[in-house]
């Protein structure tokens, strides 16, 4: 349901649905990523960054979350030393 609300531009409703998904399944990386995206659309930068980081803690190879984190850090101007560590380029061979 959260994804449907995002497509309709209903960010607050989407946030509520993603939060409920995380209440039921706290280690659901995709829900953290989606929640962060909806929060970012509301310019709730700190909350969004925290959820992108959590998605990457759960799934370090989650490239979409890493790309989204890079983007939101750039948009929000929130790049600090810790952020650079999290947002660094992927460490996979050949990347």
PDB file of C-alpha atoms in Angstrom:
ATOM      1  CA  UNK A   1       0.000   0.000   0.000  1.00  0.00           C
ATOM      2  CA  UNK A   2       2.894   2.373   0.751  1.00  0.00           C
ATOM      3  CA  UNK A   3       4.130   2.078  -2.830  1.00  0.00           C
ATOM      4  CA  UNK A   4       0.658   2.925  -4.186  1.00  0.00           C
ATOM      5  CA  UNK A   5       0.537   6.031  -2.002  1.00  0.00           C
ATOM      6  CA  UNK A   6       4.013   7.072  -3.200  1.00  0.00           C
ATOM      7  CA  UNK A   7       2.876   6.831  -6.829  1.00  0.00           C
ATOM      8  CA  UNK A   8      -0.022   9.123  -5.915  1.00  0.00           C
ATOM      9  CA  UNK A   9       2.276  11.600  -4.162  1.00  0.00           C
ATOM     10  CA  UNK A  10       0.703  10.930  -0.763  1.00  0.00           C
ATOM     11  CA  UNK A  11       3.947  10.962   1.222  1.00  0.00           C
ATOM     12  CA  UNK A  12       2.467  11.156   4.732  1.00  0.00           C
ATOM     13  CA  UNK A  13       0.225   8.163   4.114  1.00  0.00           C
ATOM     14  CA  UNK A  14       3.117   6.213   2.619  1.00  0.00           C
ATOM     15  CA  UNK A  15       5.254   6.978   5.676  1.00  0.00           C
ATOM     16  CA  UNK A  16       2.559   5.525   7.933  1.00  0.00           C
ATOM     17  CA  UNK A  17       2.369   2.309   5.909  1.00  0.00           C
ATOM     18  CA  UNK A  18       6.136   1.845   5.784  1.00  0.00           C
ATOM     19  CA  UNK A  19       6.362   2.466   9.530  1.00  0.00           C
ATOM     20  CA  UNK A  20       3.732  -0.217  10.098  1.00  0.00           C
ATOM     21  CA  UNK A  21       5.666  -2.638   7.878  1.00  0.00           C
ATOM     22  CA  UNK A  22       8.769  -1.965   9.976  1.00  0.00           C
ATOM     23  CA  UNK A  23       6.838  -2.452  13.198  1.00  0.00           C
ATOM     24  CA  UNK A  24       5.965  -5.936  11.953  1.00  0.00           C
ATOM     25  CA  UNK A  25       9.379  -6.639  10.427  1.00  0.00           C
ATOM     26  CA  UNK A  26      12.113  -4.307  11.767  1.00  0.00           C
ATOM     27  CA  UNK A  27      14.875  -5.815   9.612  1.00  0.00           C
ATOM     28  CA  UNK A  28      13.071  -5.295   6.289  1.00  0.00           C
ATOM     29  CA  UNK A  29      15.717  -3.350   4.348  1.00  0.00           C
ATOM     30  CA  UNK A  30      13.399  -2.475   1.457  1.00  0.00           C
ATOM     31  CA  UNK A  31      10.873  -0.913   3.836  1.00  0.00           C
ATOM     32  CA  UNK A  32      13.642   1.199   5.420  1.00  0.00           C
ATOM     33  CA  UNK A  33      14.704   2.337   1.945  1.00  0.00           C
ATOM     34  CA  UNK A  34      11.135   3.135   0.885  1.00  0.00           C
ATOM     35  CA  UNK A  35      10.373   4.919   4.154  1.00  0.00           C
ATOM     36  CA  UNK A  36      13.539   6.975   3.744  1.00  0.00           C
ATOM     37  CA  UNK A  37      12.509   7.975   0.218  1.00  0.00           C
ATOM     38  CA  UNK A  38       9.072   9.111   1.411  1.00  0.00           C
ATOM     39  CA  UNK A  39      10.638  11.019   4.317  1.00  0.00           C
ATOM     40  CA  UNK A  40      13.071  12.675   1.919  1.00  0.00           C
ATOM     41  CA  UNK A  41      10.164  13.891  -0.214  1.00  0.00           C
ATOM     42  CA  UNK A  42       8.913  15.636   2.928  1.00  0.00           C
ATOM     43  CA  UNK A  43      12.410  17.092   3.508  1.00  0.00           C
ATOM     44  CA  UNK A  44      12.700  15.128   6.741  1.00  0.00           C
ATOM     45  CA  UNK A  45      16.394  14.669   5.967  1.00  0.00           C
ATOM     46  CA  UNK A  46      17.727  13.344   9.274  1.00  0.00           C
ATOM     47  CA  UNK A  47      15.048  10.685   9.553  1.00  0.00           C
ATOM     48  CA  UNK A  48      15.533   9.664   5.931  1.00  0.00           C
ATOM     49  CA  UNK A  49      19.302   9.391   6.300  1.00  0.00           C
ATOM     50  CA  UNK A  50      18.851   7.225   9.392  1.00  0.00           C
ATOM     51  CA  UNK A  51      16.587   4.803   7.528  1.00  0.00           C
ATOM     52  CA  UNK A  52      18.920   4.602   4.523  1.00  0.00           C
ATOM     53  CA  UNK A  53      21.758   3.802   6.932  1.00  0.00           C
ATOM     54  CA  UNK A  54      19.647   1.128   8.619  1.00  0.00           C
ATOM     55  CA  UNK A  55      18.823  -0.439   5.242  1.00  0.00           C
ATOM     56  CA  UNK A  56      22.559  -0.619   4.520  1.00  0.00           C
ATOM     57  CA  UNK A  57      23.319  -2.116   7.927  1.00  0.00           C
ATOM     58  CA  UNK A  58      20.824  -4.873   7.173  1.00  0.00           C
ATOM     59  CA  UNK A  59      21.932  -5.325   3.550  1.00  0.00           C
ATOM     60  CA  UNK A  60      25.368  -3.813   2.865  1.00  0.00           C
ATOM     61  CA  UNK A  61      25.045  -4.767  -0.831  1.00  0.00           C
ATOM     62  CA  UNK A  62      21.773  -2.812  -1.265  1.00  0.00           C
ATOM     63  CA  UNK A  63      22.925  -0.572  -4.115  1.00  0.00           C
ATOM     64  CA  UNK A  64      19.616   1.302  -4.457  1.00  0.00           C
ATOM     65  CA  UNK A  65      19.756   2.343  -0.788  1.00  0.00           C
ATOM     66  CA  UNK A  66      23.399   3.414  -1.183  1.00  0.00           C
ATOM     67  CA  UNK A  67      22.550   5.463  -4.285  1.00  0.00           C
ATOM     68  CA  UNK A  68      19.565   7.017  -2.509  1.00  0.00           C
ATOM     69  CA  UNK A  69      21.716   7.857   0.516  1.00  0.00           C
ATOM     70  CA  UNK A  70      24.322   9.500  -1.723  1.00  0.00           C
ATOM     71  CA  UNK A  71      21.584  11.555  -3.402  1.00  0.00           C
ATOM     72  CA  UNK A  72      19.891  12.700  -0.211  1.00  0.00           C
ATOM     73  CA  UNK A  73      23.199  13.617   1.414  1.00  0.00           C
ATOM     74  CA  UNK A  74      23.965  15.767  -1.605  1.00  0.00           C
ATOM     75  CA  UNK A  75      20.502  17.368  -1.651  1.00  0.00           C
ATOM     76  CA  UNK A  76      20.425  18.052   2.067  1.00  0.00           C
ATOM     77  CA  UNK A  77      24.028  19.206   2.332  1.00  0.00           C
ATOM     78  CA  UNK A  78      24.474  16.661   5.132  1.00  0.00           C
ATOM     79  CA  UNK A  79      27.829  15.185   4.176  1.00  0.00           C
ATOM     80  CA  UNK A  80      30.024  14.710   7.218  1.00  0.00           C
ATOM     81  CA  UNK A  81      32.933  12.326   7.858  1.00  0.00           C
ATOM     82  CA  UNK A  82      30.639   9.532   9.032  1.00  0.00           C
ATOM     83  CA  UNK A  83      28.388  10.048   6.024  1.00  0.00           C
ATOM     84  CA  UNK A  84      31.306   9.716   3.630  1.00  0.00           C
ATOM     85  CA  UNK A  85      32.109   6.312   5.126  1.00  0.00           C
ATOM     86  CA  UNK A  86      28.558   5.066   4.593  1.00  0.00           C
ATOM     87  CA  UNK A  87      28.128   6.676   1.176  1.00  0.00           C
ATOM     88  CA  UNK A  88      31.477   5.568  -0.228  1.00  0.00           C
ATOM     89  CA  UNK A  89      31.561   3.771  -3.566  1.00  0.00           C
ATOM     90  CA  UNK A  90      30.647   0.113  -3.605  1.00  0.00           C
ATOM     91  CA  UNK A  91      33.435  -2.240  -2.579  1.00  0.00           C
ATOM     92  CA  UNK A  92      32.614  -5.033  -4.988  1.00  0.00           C
ATOM     93  CA  UNK A  93      35.256  -6.322  -7.380  1.00  0.00           C
ATOM     94  CA  UNK A  94      35.071  -4.572 -10.708  1.00  0.00           C
ATOM     95  CA  UNK A  95      33.163  -1.565  -9.404  1.00  0.00           C
TER      96      UNK A  95
END
